[in-house]
mmCIF file of C-alpha atoms in Angstrom:
data_model
loop_
_atom_site.group_PDB
_atom_site.id
_atom_site.type_symbol
_atom_site.label_atom_id
_atom_site.label_comp_id
_atom_site.label_asym_id
_atom_site.label_seq_id
_atom_site.Cartn_x
_atom_site.Cartn_y
_atom_site.Cartn_z
ATOM 1 C CA ASN A 1 96.470 50.218 72.341
ATOM 2 C CA ALA A 2 99.997 50.075 70.981
ATOM 3 C CA GLY A 3 101.188 49.938 74.656
ATOM 4 C CA VAL A 4 104.559 51.824 75.059
ATOM 5 C CA THR A 5 106.686 52.075 71.823
ATOM 6 C CA GLN A 6 109.899 53.007 71.606
ATOM 7 C CA THR A 7 112.605 54.129 68.507
ATOM 8 C CA PRO A 8 114.822 53.356 67.312
ATOM 9 C CA LYS A 9 115.133 49.456 67.860
ATOM 10 C CA PHE A 10 118.955 49.637 67.351
ATOM 11 C CA GLN A 11 121.556 52.888 67.218
ATOM 12 C CA VAL A 12 125.239 52.987 66.708
ATOM 13 C CA LEU A 13 126.666 56.179 67.710
ATOM 14 C CA LYS A 14 130.492 57.423 67.760
ATOM 15 C CA THR A 15 131.638 59.136 70.756
ATOM 16 C CA GLY A 16 130.807 62.681 71.418
ATOM 17 C CA GLN A 17 127.712 62.254 69.329
ATOM 18 C CA SER A 18 124.225 63.209 70.694
ATOM 19 C CA MET A 19 120.735 61.601 70.027
ATOM 20 C CA THR A 20 117.182 60.981 71.143
ATOM 21 C CA LEU A 21 115.745 58.185 72.298
ATOM 22 C CA GLN A 22 111.879 58.464 72.050
ATOM 23 C CA CYS A 23 109.491 56.782 74.000
ATOM 24 C CA ALA A 24 105.346 56.952 73.811
ATOM 25 C CA GLN A 25 102.484 55.264 75.657
ATOM 26 C CA ASP A 26 98.958 55.509 74.774
ATOM 27 C CA MET A 27 97.489 54.184 78.219
ATOM 28 C CA ASN A 28 97.240 57.566 79.814
ATOM 29 C CA HIS A 29 99.509 56.289 82.398
ATOM 30 C CA GLU A 30 101.045 59.127 85.149
ATOM 31 C CA TYR A 31 104.325 57.671 85.664
ATOM 32 C CA MET A 32 106.860 57.022 82.954
ATOM 33 C CA SER A 33 110.755 55.882 83.415
ATOM 34 C CA TRP A 34 113.708 55.019 81.823
ATOM 35 C CA TYR A 35 116.246 52.050 82.684
ATOM 36 C CA ARG A 36 119.317 50.505 81.321
ATOM 37 C CA GLN A 37 120.050 47.139 80.864
ATOM 38 C CA ASP A 38 123.712 45.695 81.432
ATOM 39 C CA PRO A 39 124.893 41.834 81.650
ATOM 40 C CA GLY A 40 125.042 41.085 85.346
ATOM 41 C CA MET A 41 123.752 44.274 86.498
ATOM 42 C CA GLY A 42 119.793 44.081 86.188
ATOM 43 C CA LEU A 43 117.990 47.331 85.402
ATOM 44 C CA ARG A 44 119.291 50.435 86.768
ATOM 45 C CA LEU A 45 116.665 53.352 86.620
ATOM 46 C CA ILE A 46 118.107 56.678 85.015
ATOM 47 C CA HIS A 47 115.223 58.960 85.125
ATOM 48 C CA TYR A 48 111.638 59.084 86.095
ATOM 49 C CA SER A 49 108.799 61.379 85.994
ATOM 50 C CA VAL A 50 105.424 61.249 87.995
ATOM 51 C CA GLY A 51 103.381 63.607 85.705
ATOM 52 C CA ALA A 52 103.599 65.846 82.601
ATOM 53 C CA GLY A 53 106.151 68.978 83.674
ATOM 54 C CA ILE A 54 108.116 66.628 86.498
ATOM 55 C CA THR A 55 111.124 64.357 86.204
ATOM 56 C CA ASP A 56 113.618 63.206 88.637
ATOM 57 C CA GLN A 57 117.028 61.381 88.789
ATOM 58 C CA GLY A 58 117.231 58.023 89.416
ATOM 59 C CA GLU A 59 120.085 55.771 90.504
ATOM 60 C CA VAL A 60 122.478 56.642 87.071
ATOM 61 C CA PRO A 61 121.527 59.981 85.961
ATOM 62 C CA ASN A 62 124.841 61.289 84.689
ATOM 63 C CA GLY A 63 125.173 61.717 80.964
ATOM 64 C CA TYR A 64 121.423 61.671 80.066
ATOM 65 C CA ASN A 65 118.504 64.247 80.375
ATOM 66 C CA VAL A 66 114.726 63.757 79.760
ATOM 67 C CA SER A 67 111.790 66.003 79.976
ATOM 68 C CA ARG A 68 107.725 65.238 79.980
ATOM 69 C CA SER A 69 106.114 68.089 78.157
ATOM 70 C CA THR A 70 103.123 65.525 77.348
ATOM 71 C CA THR A 71 101.665 62.730 79.333
ATOM 72 C CA GLU A 72 102.293 60.305 76.271
ATOM 73 C CA ASP A 73 106.029 61.051 75.623
ATOM 74 C CA PHE A 74 109.173 60.841 77.894
ATOM 75 C CA PRO A 75 112.446 61.158 75.398
ATOM 76 C CA LEU A 76 115.914 60.265 76.672
ATOM 77 C CA ARG A 77 118.400 62.718 75.361
ATOM 78 C CA LEU A 78 122.471 61.338 75.520
ATOM 79 C CA LEU A 79 124.058 64.639 75.439
ATOM 80 C CA SER A 80 127.489 63.480 74.366
ATOM 81 C CA ALA A 81 127.726 59.656 73.891
ATOM 82 C CA ALA A 82 130.386 57.588 75.566
ATOM 83 C CA PRO A 83 131.118 54.059 74.890
ATOM 84 C CA SER A 84 130.356 53.557 78.945
ATOM 85 C CA GLN A 85 126.619 54.186 77.447
ATOM 86 C CA THR A 86 126.254 51.150 75.425
ATOM 87 C CA SER A 87 123.538 49.353 76.626
ATOM 88 C CA VAL A 88 119.664 48.266 76.059
ATOM 89 C CA TYR A 89 117.323 50.931 76.989
ATOM 90 C CA PHE A 90 113.863 50.376 78.374
ATOM 91 C CA CYS A 91 111.093 52.807 78.651
ATOM 92 C CA ALA A 92 108.127 52.123 81.161
ATOM 93 C CA SER A 93 104.905 53.177 81.905
ATOM 94 C CA SER A 94 102.922 52.702 85.100
ATOM 95 C CA TYR A 95 99.570 53.054 86.812
ATOM 96 C CA LYS A 96 98.855 52.913 90.322
ATOM 97 C CA ARG A 97 95.539 51.112 92.011
ATOM 98 C CA GLY A 98 96.033 51.765 95.641
ATOM 99 C CA ALA A 99 99.844 51.148 96.555
ATOM 100 C CA GLN A 100 100.414 48.611 93.707
ATOM 101 C CA GLU A 101 101.706 49.664 90.377
ATOM 102 C CA THR A 102 102.135 47.965 87.467
ATOM 103 C CA GLN A 103 104.874 48.507 84.847
ATOM 104 C CA TYR A 104 104.302 48.332 81.539
ATOM 105 C CA PHE A 105 107.981 47.890 79.568
ATOM 106 C CA GLY A 106 108.761 49.054 76.029
ATOM 107 C CA PRO A 107 110.798 46.563 73.691
ATOM 108 C CA GLY A 108 114.173 48.402 74.291
ATOM 109 C CA THR A 109 116.584 50.184 72.006
ATOM 110 C CA ARG A 110 120.391 48.461 71.748
ATOM 111 C CA LEU A 111 122.681 51.262 71.763
ATOM 112 C CA LEU A 112 126.644 50.842 70.781
ATOM 113 C CA VAL A 113 128.885 53.506 71.334
ATOM 114 C CA LEU A 114 131.892 53.400 69.452
ATOM 115 C CA GLY B 1 119.342 52.461 99.158
ATOM 116 C CA GLU B 2 117.671 49.100 98.612
ATOM 117 C CA ASP B 3 119.554 46.391 97.017
ATOM 118 C CA VAL B 4 117.935 43.339 95.678
ATOM 119 C CA GLU B 5 120.177 40.074 94.999
ATOM 120 C CA GLN B 6 119.624 37.153 92.871
ATOM 121 C CA SER B 7 121.330 34.199 91.575
ATOM 122 C CA LEU B 8 122.412 34.681 88.295
ATOM 123 C CA PHE B 9 121.624 30.886 87.016
ATOM 124 C CA LEU B 10 119.230 28.142 87.102
ATOM 125 C CA SER B 11 118.964 25.086 84.911
ATOM 126 C CA VAL B 12 116.301 22.476 84.973
ATOM 127 C CA ARG B 13 114.469 19.574 82.961
ATOM 128 C CA GLU B 14 111.371 19.859 81.638
ATOM 129 C CA GLY B 15 108.765 18.607 83.801
ATOM 130 C CA ASP B 16 110.919 19.676 87.228
ATOM 131 C CA SER B 17 110.004 22.662 89.484
ATOM 132 C CA SER B 18 111.984 25.623 89.507
ATOM 133 C CA VAL B 19 112.715 27.774 92.412
ATOM 134 C CA ILE B 20 114.144 31.325 92.003
ATOM 135 C CA ASN B 21 115.108 32.992 95.195
ATOM 136 C CA CYS B 22 115.792 36.908 95.531
ATOM 137 C CA THR B 23 116.758 38.565 98.625
ATOM 138 C CA TYR B 24 115.975 42.292 99.517
ATOM 139 C CA THR B 25 117.370 44.783 101.796
ATOM 140 C CA ASP B 26 114.452 47.331 102.459
ATOM 141 C CA SER B 27 111.715 46.112 103.850
ATOM 142 C CA SER B 28 109.537 49.298 103.005
ATOM 143 C CA SER B 29 108.400 48.019 99.766
ATOM 144 C CA THR B 30 104.625 47.478 99.637
ATOM 145 C CA TYR B 31 104.681 45.069 96.892
ATOM 146 C CA LEU B 32 107.340 42.636 94.962
ATOM 147 C CA TYR B 33 107.271 41.983 91.644
ATOM 148 C CA TRP B 34 108.427 39.235 89.417
ATOM 149 C CA TYR B 35 108.937 39.926 85.449
ATOM 150 C CA LYS B 36 109.870 38.224 82.933
ATOM 151 C CA GLN B 37 112.191 38.957 79.848
ATOM 152 C CA GLU B 38 112.400 36.811 77.022
ATOM 153 C CA PRO B 39 115.413 36.826 74.355
ATOM 154 C CA GLY B 40 115.418 40.332 72.721
ATOM 155 C CA ALA B 41 112.353 41.603 74.668
ATOM 156 C CA GLY B 42 111.289 44.166 76.990
ATOM 157 C CA LEU B 43 110.203 42.982 80.545
ATOM 158 C CA GLN B 44 106.702 41.485 81.097
ATOM 159 C CA LEU B 45 104.909 41.397 84.794
ATOM 160 C CA LEU B 46 104.288 37.875 85.724
ATOM 161 C CA THR B 47 103.213 38.383 89.303
ATOM 162 C CA TYR B 48 103.626 40.409 92.344
ATOM 163 C CA ILE B 49 102.799 39.812 96.150
ATOM 164 C CA PHE B 50 102.003 42.475 98.458
ATOM 165 C CA SER B 51 103.796 42.659 101.332
ATOM 166 C CA ASN B 52 101.837 41.776 104.332
ATOM 167 C CA MET B 53 101.007 38.396 102.140
ATOM 168 C CA ASP B 54 102.997 35.326 102.938
ATOM 169 C CA MET B 55 101.973 33.565 99.626
ATOM 170 C CA LYS B 56 100.240 33.833 96.485
ATOM 171 C CA GLN B 57 99.758 31.293 93.997
ATOM 172 C CA ASP B 58 98.333 31.907 90.398
ATOM 173 C CA GLN B 59 98.364 28.571 88.114
ATOM 174 C CA ARG B 60 101.509 27.302 87.737
ATOM 175 C CA LEU B 61 103.079 30.140 89.833
ATOM 176 C CA THR B 62 103.626 30.399 93.401
ATOM 177 C CA VAL B 63 105.119 33.384 95.087
ATOM 178 C CA LEU B 64 106.409 32.878 98.799
ATOM 179 C CA LEU B 65 107.411 35.891 101.006
ATOM 180 C CA ASN B 66 109.531 35.659 104.356
ATOM 181 C CA LYS B 67 109.352 39.149 105.752
ATOM 182 C CA LYS B 68 111.827 38.155 108.534
ATOM 183 C CA ASP B 69 114.221 36.865 106.222
ATOM 184 C CA LYS B 70 113.517 39.540 103.426
ATOM 185 C CA HIS B 71 113.409 36.319 100.895
ATOM 186 C CA LEU B 72 111.215 36.134 97.996
ATOM 187 C CA SER B 73 110.951 33.329 95.846
ATOM 188 C CA LEU B 74 108.732 32.247 92.889
ATOM 189 C CA ARG B 75 108.375 28.564 92.299
ATOM 190 C CA ILE B 76 107.359 27.301 88.548
ATOM 191 C CA ALA B 77 105.701 23.860 88.350
ATOM 192 C CA ASP B 78 105.995 21.654 85.778
ATOM 193 C CA THR B 79 108.504 23.601 83.900
ATOM 194 C CA GLN B 80 108.346 24.123 80.526
ATOM 195 C CA THR B 81 110.862 25.081 77.700
ATOM 196 C CA GLY B 82 108.771 28.011 77.000
ATOM 197 C CA ASP B 83 109.446 29.390 80.304
ATOM 198 C CA SER B 84 113.192 29.635 79.441
ATOM 199 C CA ALA B 85 114.076 33.071 80.230
ATOM 200 C CA ILE B 86 115.346 35.969 82.420
ATOM 201 C CA TYR B 87 113.529 36.214 85.647
ATOM 202 C CA PHE B 88 113.610 39.410 87.366
ATOM 203 C CA CYS B 89 112.526 40.140 90.898
ATOM 204 C CA ALA B 90 112.011 43.921 92.037
ATOM 205 C CA GLY B 91 110.836 45.903 95.071
ATOM 206 C CA GLY B 92 108.338 48.514 94.047
ATOM 207 C CA ILE B 93 108.617 52.011 95.584
ATOM 208 C CA GLN B 94 106.256 54.863 94.773
ATOM 209 C CA GLY B 95 106.669 56.763 91.659
ATOM 210 C CA GLY B 96 108.219 54.335 89.107
ATOM 211 C CA LYS B 97 111.648 53.713 91.433
ATOM 212 C CA LEU B 98 111.241 49.842 90.884
ATOM 213 C CA ILE B 99 114.344 48.369 92.175
ATOM 214 C CA PHE B 100 115.525 45.279 90.177
ATOM 215 C CA GLY B 101 117.446 42.444 91.023
ATOM 216 C CA GLN B 102 120.405 41.409 88.476
ATOM 217 C CA GLY B 103 118.189 38.628 86.769
ATOM 218 C CA THR B 104 118.048 35.093 87.239
ATOM 219 C CA GLU B 105 118.372 32.977 83.818
ATOM 220 C CA LEU B 106 116.214 29.900 83.529
ATOM 221 C CA SER B 107 117.202 27.315 81.106
ATOM 222 C CA VAL B 108 114.759 24.283 80.849
ATOM 223 C CA LYS B 109 116.267 21.379 79.067
ATOM 224 C CA PRO B 110 114.073 18.928 77.374
#
């Protein structure tokens, strides 16, 4: 299994540009999430999905859209990039065993917005 | 909402024990987790503890949970330079809503 893959690894955008961060998992996990990581702030949840066709907002959803048309893919769209969206973005998928969830993280996408 | 707090830095000498601490506000999390992030990489699950347990040991790792004080700790015995990383505690809530602390950067000096 490839696990959780993310593309691109690095991206530079100009303010106002749009782009899509790709995330795919081949473990047939129901749950997928997007986080951003900023220095001194840990990981903050942007959006998450509990299954194909179902998405919900996390802690910091503004400026981002998601969709989940298949179990495998969970793309994150930046509608109009702003410098405040400069961050490292992590996608994760998870499965549940009873009440316990195990999350698997992708390697991250480093985004710089000028 | 839930808040999870960690100290930002810890420095130890190789061979010593490291203790990374975490406090949380919401006691409804069924599980509490420790993740490790090496430079330039994603997070990797280290270990977790069920909220009904007080302690869990896994080789060099010991997790202690004090439910009354809402305090979680991770002890790494015989710390090695390869343990240098950022360690995140997280409170798990259903549906992928994992709340993370800010991360503790562990530096191991030879």
